[in-house]
XYZ file of C-alpha atoms in Angstrom:
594
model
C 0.000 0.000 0.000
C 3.470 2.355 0.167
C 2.263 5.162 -2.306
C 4.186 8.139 -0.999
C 3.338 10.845 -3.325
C -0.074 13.308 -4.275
C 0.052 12.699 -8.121
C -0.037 8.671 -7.928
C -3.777 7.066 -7.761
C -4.382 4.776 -4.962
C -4.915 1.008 -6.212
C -8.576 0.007 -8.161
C -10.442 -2.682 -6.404
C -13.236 -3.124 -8.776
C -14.759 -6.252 -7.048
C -18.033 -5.427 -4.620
C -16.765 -6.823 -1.680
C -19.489 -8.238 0.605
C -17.825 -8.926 3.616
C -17.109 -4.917 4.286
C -21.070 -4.763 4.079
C -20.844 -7.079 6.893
C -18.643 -5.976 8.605
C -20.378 -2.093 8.697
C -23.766 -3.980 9.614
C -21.451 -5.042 12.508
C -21.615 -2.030 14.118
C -25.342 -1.434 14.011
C -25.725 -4.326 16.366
C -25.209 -2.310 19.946
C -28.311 -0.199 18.830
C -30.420 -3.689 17.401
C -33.155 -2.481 19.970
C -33.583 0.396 18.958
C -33.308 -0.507 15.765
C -36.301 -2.989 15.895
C -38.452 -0.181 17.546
C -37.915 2.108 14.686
C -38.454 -0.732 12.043
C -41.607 -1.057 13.751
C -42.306 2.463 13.787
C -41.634 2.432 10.265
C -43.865 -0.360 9.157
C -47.007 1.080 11.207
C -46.545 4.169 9.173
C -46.349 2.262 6.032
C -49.336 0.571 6.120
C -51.099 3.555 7.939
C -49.927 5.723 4.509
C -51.331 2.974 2.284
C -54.831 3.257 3.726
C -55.066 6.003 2.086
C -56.634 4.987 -1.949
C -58.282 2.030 -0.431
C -60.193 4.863 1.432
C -60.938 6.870 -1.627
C -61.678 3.685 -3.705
C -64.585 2.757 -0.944
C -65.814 6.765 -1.152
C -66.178 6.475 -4.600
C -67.837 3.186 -5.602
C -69.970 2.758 -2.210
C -70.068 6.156 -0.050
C -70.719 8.412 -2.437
C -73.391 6.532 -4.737
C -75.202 5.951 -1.309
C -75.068 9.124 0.286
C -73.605 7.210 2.760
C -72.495 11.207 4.554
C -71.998 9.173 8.164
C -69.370 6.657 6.123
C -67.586 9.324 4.376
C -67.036 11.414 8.138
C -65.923 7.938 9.289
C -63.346 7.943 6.348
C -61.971 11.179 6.630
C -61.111 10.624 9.948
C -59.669 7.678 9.422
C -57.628 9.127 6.916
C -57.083 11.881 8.954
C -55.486 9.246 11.648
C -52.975 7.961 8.947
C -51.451 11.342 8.598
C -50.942 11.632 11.960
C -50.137 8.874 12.644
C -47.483 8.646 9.582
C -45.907 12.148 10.728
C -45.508 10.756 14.136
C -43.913 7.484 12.993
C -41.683 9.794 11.283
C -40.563 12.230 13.497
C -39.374 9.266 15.918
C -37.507 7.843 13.255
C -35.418 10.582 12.096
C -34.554 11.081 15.632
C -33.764 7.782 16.212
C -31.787 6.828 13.367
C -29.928 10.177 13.308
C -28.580 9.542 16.617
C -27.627 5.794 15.717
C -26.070 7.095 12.874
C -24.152 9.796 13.928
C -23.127 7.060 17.336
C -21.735 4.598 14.044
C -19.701 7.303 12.397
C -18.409 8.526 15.790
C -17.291 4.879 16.085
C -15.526 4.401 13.103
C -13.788 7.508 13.183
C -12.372 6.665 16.543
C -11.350 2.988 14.809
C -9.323 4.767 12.458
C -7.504 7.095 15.067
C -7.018 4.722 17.681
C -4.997 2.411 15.042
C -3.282 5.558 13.703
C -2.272 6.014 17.168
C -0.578 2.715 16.757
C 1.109 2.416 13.525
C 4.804 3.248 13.332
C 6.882 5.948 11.632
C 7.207 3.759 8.493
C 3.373 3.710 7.811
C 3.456 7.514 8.119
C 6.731 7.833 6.142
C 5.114 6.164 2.956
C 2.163 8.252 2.134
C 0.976 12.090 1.817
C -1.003 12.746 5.442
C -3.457 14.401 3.295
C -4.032 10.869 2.341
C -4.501 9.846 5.921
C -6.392 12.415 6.609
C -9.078 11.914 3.796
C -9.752 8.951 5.090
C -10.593 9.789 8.821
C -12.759 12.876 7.613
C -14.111 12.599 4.503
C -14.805 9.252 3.944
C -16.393 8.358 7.239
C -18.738 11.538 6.611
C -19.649 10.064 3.134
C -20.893 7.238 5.246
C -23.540 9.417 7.575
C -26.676 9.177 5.255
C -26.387 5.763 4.493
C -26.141 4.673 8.569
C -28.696 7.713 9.571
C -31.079 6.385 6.765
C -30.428 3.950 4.577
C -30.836 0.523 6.316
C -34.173 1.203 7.990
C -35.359 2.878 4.215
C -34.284 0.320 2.915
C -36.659 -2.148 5.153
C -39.246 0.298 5.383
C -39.493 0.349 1.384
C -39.087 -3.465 1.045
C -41.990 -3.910 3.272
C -44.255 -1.034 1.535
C -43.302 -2.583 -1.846
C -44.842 -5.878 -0.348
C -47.757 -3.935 1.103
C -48.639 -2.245 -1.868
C -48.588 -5.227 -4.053
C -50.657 -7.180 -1.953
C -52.734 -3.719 -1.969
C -52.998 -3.966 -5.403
C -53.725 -8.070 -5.766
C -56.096 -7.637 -3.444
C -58.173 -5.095 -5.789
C -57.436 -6.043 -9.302
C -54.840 -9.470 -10.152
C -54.559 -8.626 -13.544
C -53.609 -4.854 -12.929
C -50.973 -5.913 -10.701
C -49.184 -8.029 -13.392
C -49.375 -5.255 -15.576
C -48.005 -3.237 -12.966
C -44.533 -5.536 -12.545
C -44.085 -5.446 -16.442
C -41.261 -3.023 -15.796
C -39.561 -4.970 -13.111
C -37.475 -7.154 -15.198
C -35.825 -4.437 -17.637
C -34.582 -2.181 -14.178
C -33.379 -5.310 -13.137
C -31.083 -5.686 -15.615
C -30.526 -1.852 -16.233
C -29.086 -2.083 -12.554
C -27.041 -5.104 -13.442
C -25.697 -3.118 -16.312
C -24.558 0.016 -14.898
C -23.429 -0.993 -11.072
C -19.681 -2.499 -12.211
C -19.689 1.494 -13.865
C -21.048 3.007 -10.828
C -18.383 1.363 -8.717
C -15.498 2.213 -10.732
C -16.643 6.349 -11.286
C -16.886 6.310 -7.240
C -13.281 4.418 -6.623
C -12.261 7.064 -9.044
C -13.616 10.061 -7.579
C -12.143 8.679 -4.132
C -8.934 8.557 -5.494
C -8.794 11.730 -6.874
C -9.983 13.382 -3.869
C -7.449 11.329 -2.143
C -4.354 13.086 -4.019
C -6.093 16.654 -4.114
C -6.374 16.449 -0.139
C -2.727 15.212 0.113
C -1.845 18.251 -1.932
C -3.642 20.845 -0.146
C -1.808 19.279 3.233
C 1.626 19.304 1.438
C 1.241 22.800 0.221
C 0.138 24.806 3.528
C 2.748 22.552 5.703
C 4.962 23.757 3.256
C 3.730 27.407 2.465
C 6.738 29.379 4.179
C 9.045 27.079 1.408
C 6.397 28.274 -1.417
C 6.815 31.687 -0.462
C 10.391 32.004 0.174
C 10.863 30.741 -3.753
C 8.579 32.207 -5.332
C 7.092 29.015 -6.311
C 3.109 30.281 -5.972
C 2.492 30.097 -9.796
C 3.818 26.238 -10.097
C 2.202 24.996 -7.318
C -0.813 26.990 -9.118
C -0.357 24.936 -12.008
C -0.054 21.463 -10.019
C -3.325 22.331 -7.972
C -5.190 22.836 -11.029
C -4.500 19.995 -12.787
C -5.605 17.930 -9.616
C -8.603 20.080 -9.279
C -9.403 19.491 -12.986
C -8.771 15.672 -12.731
C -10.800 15.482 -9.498
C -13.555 17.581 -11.364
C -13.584 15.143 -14.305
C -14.337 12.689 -11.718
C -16.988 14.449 -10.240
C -18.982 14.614 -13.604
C -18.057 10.949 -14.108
C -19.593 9.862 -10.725
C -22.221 12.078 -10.914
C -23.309 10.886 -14.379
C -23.638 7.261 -13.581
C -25.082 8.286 -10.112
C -27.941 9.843 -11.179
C -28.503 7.872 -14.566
C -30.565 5.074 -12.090
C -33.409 7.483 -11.274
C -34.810 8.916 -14.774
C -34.687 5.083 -15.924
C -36.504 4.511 -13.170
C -39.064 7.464 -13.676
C -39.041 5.791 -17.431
C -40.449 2.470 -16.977
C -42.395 3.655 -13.976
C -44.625 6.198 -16.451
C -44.547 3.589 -18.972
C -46.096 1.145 -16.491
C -49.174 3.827 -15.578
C -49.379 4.422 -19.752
C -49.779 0.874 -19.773
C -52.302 0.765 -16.668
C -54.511 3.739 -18.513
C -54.126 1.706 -21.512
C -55.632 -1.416 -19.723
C -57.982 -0.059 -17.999
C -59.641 1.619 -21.211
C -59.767 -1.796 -22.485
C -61.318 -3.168 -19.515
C -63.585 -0.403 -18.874
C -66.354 -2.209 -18.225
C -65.058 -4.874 -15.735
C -63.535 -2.196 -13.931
C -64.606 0.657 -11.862
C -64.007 4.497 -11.483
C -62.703 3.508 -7.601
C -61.196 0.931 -8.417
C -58.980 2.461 -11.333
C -58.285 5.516 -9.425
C -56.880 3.873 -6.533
C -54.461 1.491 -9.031
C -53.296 4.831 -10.035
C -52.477 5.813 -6.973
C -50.729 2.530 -5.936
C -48.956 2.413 -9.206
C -46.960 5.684 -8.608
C -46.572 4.186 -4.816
C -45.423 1.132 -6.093
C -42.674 2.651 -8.067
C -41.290 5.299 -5.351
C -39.878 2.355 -2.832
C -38.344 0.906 -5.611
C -36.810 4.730 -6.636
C -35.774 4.647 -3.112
C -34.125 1.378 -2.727
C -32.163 2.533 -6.597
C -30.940 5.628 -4.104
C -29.976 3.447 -1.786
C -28.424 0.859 -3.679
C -26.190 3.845 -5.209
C -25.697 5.391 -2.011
C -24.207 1.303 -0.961
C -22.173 1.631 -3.650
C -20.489 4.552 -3.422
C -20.150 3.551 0.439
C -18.371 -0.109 -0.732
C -15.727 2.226 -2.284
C -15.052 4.530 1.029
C -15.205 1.497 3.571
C -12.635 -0.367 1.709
C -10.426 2.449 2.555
C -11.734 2.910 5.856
C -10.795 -0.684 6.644
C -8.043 -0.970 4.897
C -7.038 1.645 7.268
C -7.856 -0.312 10.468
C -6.604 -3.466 9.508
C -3.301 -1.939 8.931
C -0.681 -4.045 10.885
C 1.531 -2.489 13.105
C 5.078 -2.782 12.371
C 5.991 -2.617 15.170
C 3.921 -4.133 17.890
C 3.422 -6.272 20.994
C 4.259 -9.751 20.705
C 2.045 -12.245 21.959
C 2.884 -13.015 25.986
C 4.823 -9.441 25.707
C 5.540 -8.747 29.346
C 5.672 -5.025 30.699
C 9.058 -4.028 31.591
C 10.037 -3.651 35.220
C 11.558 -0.146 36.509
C 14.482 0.113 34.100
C 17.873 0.594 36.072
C 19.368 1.735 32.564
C 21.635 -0.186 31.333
C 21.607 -0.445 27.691
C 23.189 -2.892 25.011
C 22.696 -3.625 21.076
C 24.284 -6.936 20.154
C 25.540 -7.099 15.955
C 22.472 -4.929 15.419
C 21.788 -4.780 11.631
C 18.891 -2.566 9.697
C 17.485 -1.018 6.621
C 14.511 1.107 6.363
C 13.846 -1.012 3.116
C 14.648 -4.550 3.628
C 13.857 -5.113 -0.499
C 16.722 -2.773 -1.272
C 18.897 -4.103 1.118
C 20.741 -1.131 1.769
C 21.705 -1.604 5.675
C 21.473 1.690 7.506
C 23.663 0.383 10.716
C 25.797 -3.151 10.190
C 26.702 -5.201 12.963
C 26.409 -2.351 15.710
C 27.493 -3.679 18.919
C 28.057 -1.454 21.929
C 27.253 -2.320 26.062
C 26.496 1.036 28.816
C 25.857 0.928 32.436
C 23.109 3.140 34.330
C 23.488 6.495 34.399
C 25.725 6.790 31.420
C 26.259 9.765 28.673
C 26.967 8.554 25.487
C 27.105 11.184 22.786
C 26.592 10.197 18.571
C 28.607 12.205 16.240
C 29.418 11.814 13.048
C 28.597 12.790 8.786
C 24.675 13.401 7.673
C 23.300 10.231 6.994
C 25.292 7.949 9.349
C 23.048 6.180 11.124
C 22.868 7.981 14.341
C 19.467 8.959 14.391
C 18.758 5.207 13.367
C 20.746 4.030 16.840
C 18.052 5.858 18.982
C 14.600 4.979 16.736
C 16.054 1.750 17.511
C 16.504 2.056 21.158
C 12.727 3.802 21.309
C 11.600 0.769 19.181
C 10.106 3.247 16.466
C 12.011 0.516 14.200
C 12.273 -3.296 14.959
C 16.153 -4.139 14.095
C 16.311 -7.280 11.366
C 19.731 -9.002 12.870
C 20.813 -8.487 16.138
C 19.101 -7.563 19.578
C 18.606 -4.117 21.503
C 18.519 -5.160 25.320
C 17.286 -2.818 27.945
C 18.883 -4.297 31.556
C 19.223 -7.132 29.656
C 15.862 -7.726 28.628
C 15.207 -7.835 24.714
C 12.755 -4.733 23.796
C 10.539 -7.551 21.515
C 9.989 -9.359 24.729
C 8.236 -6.324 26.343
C 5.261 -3.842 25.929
C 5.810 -0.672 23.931
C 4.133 1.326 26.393
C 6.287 -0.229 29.411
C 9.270 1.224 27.259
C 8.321 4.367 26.325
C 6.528 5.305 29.204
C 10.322 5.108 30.965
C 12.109 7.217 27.817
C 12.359 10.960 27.416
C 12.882 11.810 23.873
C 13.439 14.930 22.240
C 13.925 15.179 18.662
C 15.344 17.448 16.689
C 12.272 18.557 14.825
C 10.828 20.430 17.852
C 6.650 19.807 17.941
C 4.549 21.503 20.336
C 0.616 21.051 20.461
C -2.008 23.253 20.262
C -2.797 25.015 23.443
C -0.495 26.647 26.470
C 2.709 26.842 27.390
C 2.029 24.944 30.393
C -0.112 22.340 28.936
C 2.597 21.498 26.194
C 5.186 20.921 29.527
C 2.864 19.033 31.199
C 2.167 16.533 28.324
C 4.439 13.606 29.268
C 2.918 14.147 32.708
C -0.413 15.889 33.422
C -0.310 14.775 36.515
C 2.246 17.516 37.381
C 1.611 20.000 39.529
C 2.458 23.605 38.144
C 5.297 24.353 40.345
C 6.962 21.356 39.387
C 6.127 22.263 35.747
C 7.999 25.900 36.262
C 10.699 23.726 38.232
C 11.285 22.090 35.148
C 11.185 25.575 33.093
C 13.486 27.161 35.555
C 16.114 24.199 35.426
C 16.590 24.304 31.168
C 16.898 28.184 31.325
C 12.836 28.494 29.642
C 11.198 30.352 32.589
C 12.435 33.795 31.679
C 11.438 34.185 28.172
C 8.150 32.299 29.168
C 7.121 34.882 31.329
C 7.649 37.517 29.165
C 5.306 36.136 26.853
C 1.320 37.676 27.088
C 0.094 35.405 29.466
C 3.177 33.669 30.800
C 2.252 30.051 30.907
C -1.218 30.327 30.238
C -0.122 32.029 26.227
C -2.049 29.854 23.782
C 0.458 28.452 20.901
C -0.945 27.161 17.624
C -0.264 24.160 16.687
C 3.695 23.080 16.078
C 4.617 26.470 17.700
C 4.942 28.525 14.942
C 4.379 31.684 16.798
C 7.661 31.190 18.729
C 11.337 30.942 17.531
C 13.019 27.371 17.444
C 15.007 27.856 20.480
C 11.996 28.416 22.446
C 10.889 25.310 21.470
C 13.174 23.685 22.421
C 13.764 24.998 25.724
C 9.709 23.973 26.424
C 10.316 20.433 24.769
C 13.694 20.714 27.364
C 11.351 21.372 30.230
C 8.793 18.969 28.835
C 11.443 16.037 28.680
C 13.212 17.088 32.708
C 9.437 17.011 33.802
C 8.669 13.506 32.806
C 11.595 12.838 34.478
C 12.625 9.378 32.426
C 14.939 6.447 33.298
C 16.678 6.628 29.826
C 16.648 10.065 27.652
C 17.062 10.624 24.422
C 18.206 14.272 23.223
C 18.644 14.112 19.031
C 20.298 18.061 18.286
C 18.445 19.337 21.280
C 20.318 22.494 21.093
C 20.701 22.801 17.542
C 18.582 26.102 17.505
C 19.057 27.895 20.642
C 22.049 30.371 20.633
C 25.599 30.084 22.337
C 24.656 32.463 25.138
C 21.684 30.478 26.256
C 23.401 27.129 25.148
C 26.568 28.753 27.597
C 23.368 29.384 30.532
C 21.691 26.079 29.679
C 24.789 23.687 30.625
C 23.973 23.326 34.362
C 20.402 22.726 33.667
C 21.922 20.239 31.237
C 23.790 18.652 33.748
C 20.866 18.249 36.107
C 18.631 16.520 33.385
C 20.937 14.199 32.263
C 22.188 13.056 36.395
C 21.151 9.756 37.396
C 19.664 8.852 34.153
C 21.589 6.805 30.653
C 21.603 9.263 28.148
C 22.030 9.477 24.385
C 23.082 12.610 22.799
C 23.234 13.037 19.063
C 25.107 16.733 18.613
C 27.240 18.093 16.020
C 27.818 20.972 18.413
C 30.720 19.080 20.335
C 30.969 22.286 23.003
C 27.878 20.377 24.470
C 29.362 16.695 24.366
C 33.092 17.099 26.280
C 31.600 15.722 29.203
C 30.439 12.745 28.096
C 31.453 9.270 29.471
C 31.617 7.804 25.601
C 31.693 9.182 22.926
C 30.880 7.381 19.617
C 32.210 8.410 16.235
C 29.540 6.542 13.561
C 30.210 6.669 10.106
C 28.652 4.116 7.236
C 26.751 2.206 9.691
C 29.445 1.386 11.568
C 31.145 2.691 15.270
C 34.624 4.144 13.525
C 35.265 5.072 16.934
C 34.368 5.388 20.680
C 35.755 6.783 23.719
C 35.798 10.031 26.234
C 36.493 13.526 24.361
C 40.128 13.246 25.610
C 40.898 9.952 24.229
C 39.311 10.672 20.850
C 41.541 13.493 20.724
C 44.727 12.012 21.403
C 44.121 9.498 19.276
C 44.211 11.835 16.462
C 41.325 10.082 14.264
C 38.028 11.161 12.958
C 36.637 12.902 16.217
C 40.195 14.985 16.172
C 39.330 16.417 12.811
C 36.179 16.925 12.912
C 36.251 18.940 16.297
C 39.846 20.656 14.789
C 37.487 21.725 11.818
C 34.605 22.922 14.021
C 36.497 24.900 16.340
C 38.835 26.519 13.112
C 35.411 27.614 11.665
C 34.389 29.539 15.468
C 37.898 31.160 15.618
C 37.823 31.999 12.370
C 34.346 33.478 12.925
């Protein structure tokens, strides 16, 4: 399913697959109760609403002709009670089935969240999020009417279409099969077009799919746009989705709608024919009795123009589900093992044994090669080394973002496979170089590894990483709202909250990957003790090209081309004259020069 870009179609599946039918009448059966009482409901108010030309049929052969004025007050008000009645009926059910609906959609929106909770990087590194997102919004949306509805129509009409035949047998037999003349060629119009139908709607879904994607690409990357002038192209690339999503549109909506004037076709072919018949038959048939076939034969056809609705509306929804479920049967990567035990209180010692891994296993170009490398508790080990080395890889690895193909990563000597993600994580700090804060305060973006934090512990943590000063500064200190990813502040104050975040959730083993990348020397000079104090007591791993912040570490690891070139404290990689001497003799030629 790896389709990682907005201008490729996601894969055709032209077959009508029955068992995601099933599988969305699954979640109808909490509300089966209620269900049955609106079915019920439903099928009072049918027969209630077909009263009605039996009614008029009686007025006019026996009421009327009799003056029979106590008989036709009887029939009005039973009449009269059908429309109530009916309206009633109605009201209940729109109520009821709106709610159920709107309960399913709720449900299957959460499905899809809950797994994309789950899923690792990889499953997020192969597609457009606009894709994702499509999916979660639009697509379980497109499912609303059909849940709200289209099931219980779709009963109601089946029984009304039963009802009024019977209705209709019951006045005239040879009417009736005159009536169901037209049956047989909408059959097979409906055979004929669905295959169509399906593929214009897969189609359409696809196309929406890579429009979205674009739309998410573009204002993530609008700053980028801007700063290159690159408005008109990206101009030109959103109207050629928009047009291609458009033709799709007029495709859809072409095979859509070509069910209901076939419909309305045969339907006032079938009353031509019933005029037709009962001129012929004038004599054996009366003025009731005709007028109320009339009546049932433009009933008769409008269940069956509803159930062609829904039958459309079932298969556009066969083409959204399968994307819906495709979503939530996506398996994890990376996941608990059967028996997976939860890790104990980790002391921090941390090992990888010949690790080996590639991000694609087909390509079988290995990111890290035989890795091996053992630290006690409370250990700093620092990662330098070239762009592309594999040093962010060590520490996805070590978070289990990635399962490694050879080798093992042991936590206190326990493999991570062998033990709960959440047991892990829940004992890692990990700050990333791509700084994200949430929507919503300054405070509430510390306190999101822990809300269980008290505020003074949260401005503890602010205080200790050198963040409390230009926090309070801002408009309402720790209560400021920040929009979503921070954009609103600079990157260094990002990452002095993520700092604070990370000392607050106070972790067993943390992870800092260019932590300080972004904030300037004189803060960086200010931040060192705080430094110190969030990485005491704790194994750390420090990924830094800055090497001003790494001197103190107890290792230090030079990796280059998946492999440890080097390793040992800043003294010893110095004296030894190697790769760590020239790239710190280059780094520090640059400052003076500077």
């Amino acid at each position: 399913m790896a389709r990682n870009k907005y201008d490729i179609d996601e894969e055709l599946v032209s077959v009508f697959r029955l068992k995601d039918l099933i599988r969305l009448l699954g979640y109808l059966k909490p509300y089966k109760l209620t269900m049955a009482v609106t079915v019920m409901l439903m099928l009072v108010a049918s027969v209630a609403n077909l009263l009605g030309p039996v009614l008029v049929q009686d007025a006019i052969d026996n009421r009327i002709p009799d003056g029979d004025v106590t008989g036709l007050v009887v029939l009005a008000g039973i009449f009269a009670a059908t429309l109530v009645i009916n309206a009633v009926c109605f009201k209940f059910r729109v109520r009821l089935m709106s709610t159920i609906g709107n309960n399913i959609v709720k449900k299957l929106r959460e499905d899809i969240f809950y797994k994309l909770q789950e899923l690792p990087f990889s499953y997020y590194d192969s597609r457009p999020h606009g894709k994702i997102l499509v999916r979660v919004i639009n697509y379980v949306n497109s499912l609303s009417d059909l849940l709200s509805n289209g099931f219980i129509n779709f009963i109601t009409d089946m029984f009304t279409l039963v009802c009024i035949v019977a209705f209709m047998l019951f006045i005239n037999v040879k009417l009736t099969l005159i009536s169901l003349l037209g049956l047989p060629p909408l059959i097979i119009t409906i055979m004929f077009i669905k295959n169509i139908q399906r593929r214009n709607t897969q189609a359409l879904s696809m196309k929406q799919s890579n429009l979205n994607a674009y739309i998410h690409e573009s204002i993530c990357g609008v700053k980028v746009t801007q700063s290159f002038a690159r408005e008109k192209q990206n101009e030109g690339i959103f109207h050629e989705l928009s047009t291609a999503y458009r033709k799709a549109w007029m495709k859809f909506i072409k095979s859509n709608f070509i069910l209901w004037p076939i419909i309305d076709t045969i339907s006032t072919g079938g009353v031509v024919l019933l005029y037709f018949a009962g001129i012929m038959w004038i004599q054996d048939i009366s003025v009731g009795v005709l007028i109320a076939f009339v009546s049932y034969i433009w009933r008769f056809w409008l269940p069956i123009t509803n159930m062609g609705n829904f039958y459309n509306a079932m298969i556009n929804a066969m083409a959204y589900l399968e994307r819906i479920f495709e979503t939530i049967d996506e398996k994890p990567a990376i996941a608990n093992k059967p028996g997976a035990a939860q890790m104990p209180q980790v002391k921090g010692r941390v090992e990888f044994k010949n690790v080996g891994f590639a991000y694609d296993v087909e390509e079988g170009n290995k990111i890290l090669d035989n890795i091996s490398f053992e630290f006690g508790p409370g250990s700093t080990v620092a990662l330098v080394g070239p762009t592309g080395a594999g040093k962010s890889t060590v520490i996805n690895l070590l978070s289990r973002f990635y399962d490694v193909q050879e080798g093992e990563v042991l936590i206190d000597g326990i493999n991570l496979k062998d033990v709960t993600l959440n047991s892990i994580r829940r004992q890692m700090g990990v700050m990333l170089q791509d700084t994200f804060l949430f929507s919503g305060t300054v405070m509430s973006n510390i306190k999101y590894a822990r809300p269980e934090a008290t505020d003074e512990e949260a401005i503890q943590a602010a205080k200790t990483v050198c963040a409390h000063d230009f926090i309070i500064n801002l408009k309402d200190g720790y209560d400021t709202e920040i929009n979503e990813r921070g954009t609103r502040l600079s990157i260094g104050e990002r990452q002095l909250i993520s700092f604070a975040r990370a000392l607050l959730a106070d972790p067993r083993i943390l992870i800092l990957d260019e932590a300080t990348s972004s904030i300037d020397t004189r803060t960086e000079l200010a931040l060192q003790n705080g430094l110190q104090r969030l990485l005491k007591g704790r194994t750390s791993f420090i990924i830094a090209h800055r090497l001003s912040t790494i001197k103190n570490a107890d290792c230090i690891m030079y990796i280059d081309k998946g492999s440890i070139v080097e390793r040992g404290t800043h003294e010893e990689l110095l004296a030894a004259k190697g790769h760590y001497y020239k790239l710190y003799n280059s780094q520090f030629s640059v400052m003076k020069a500077v």
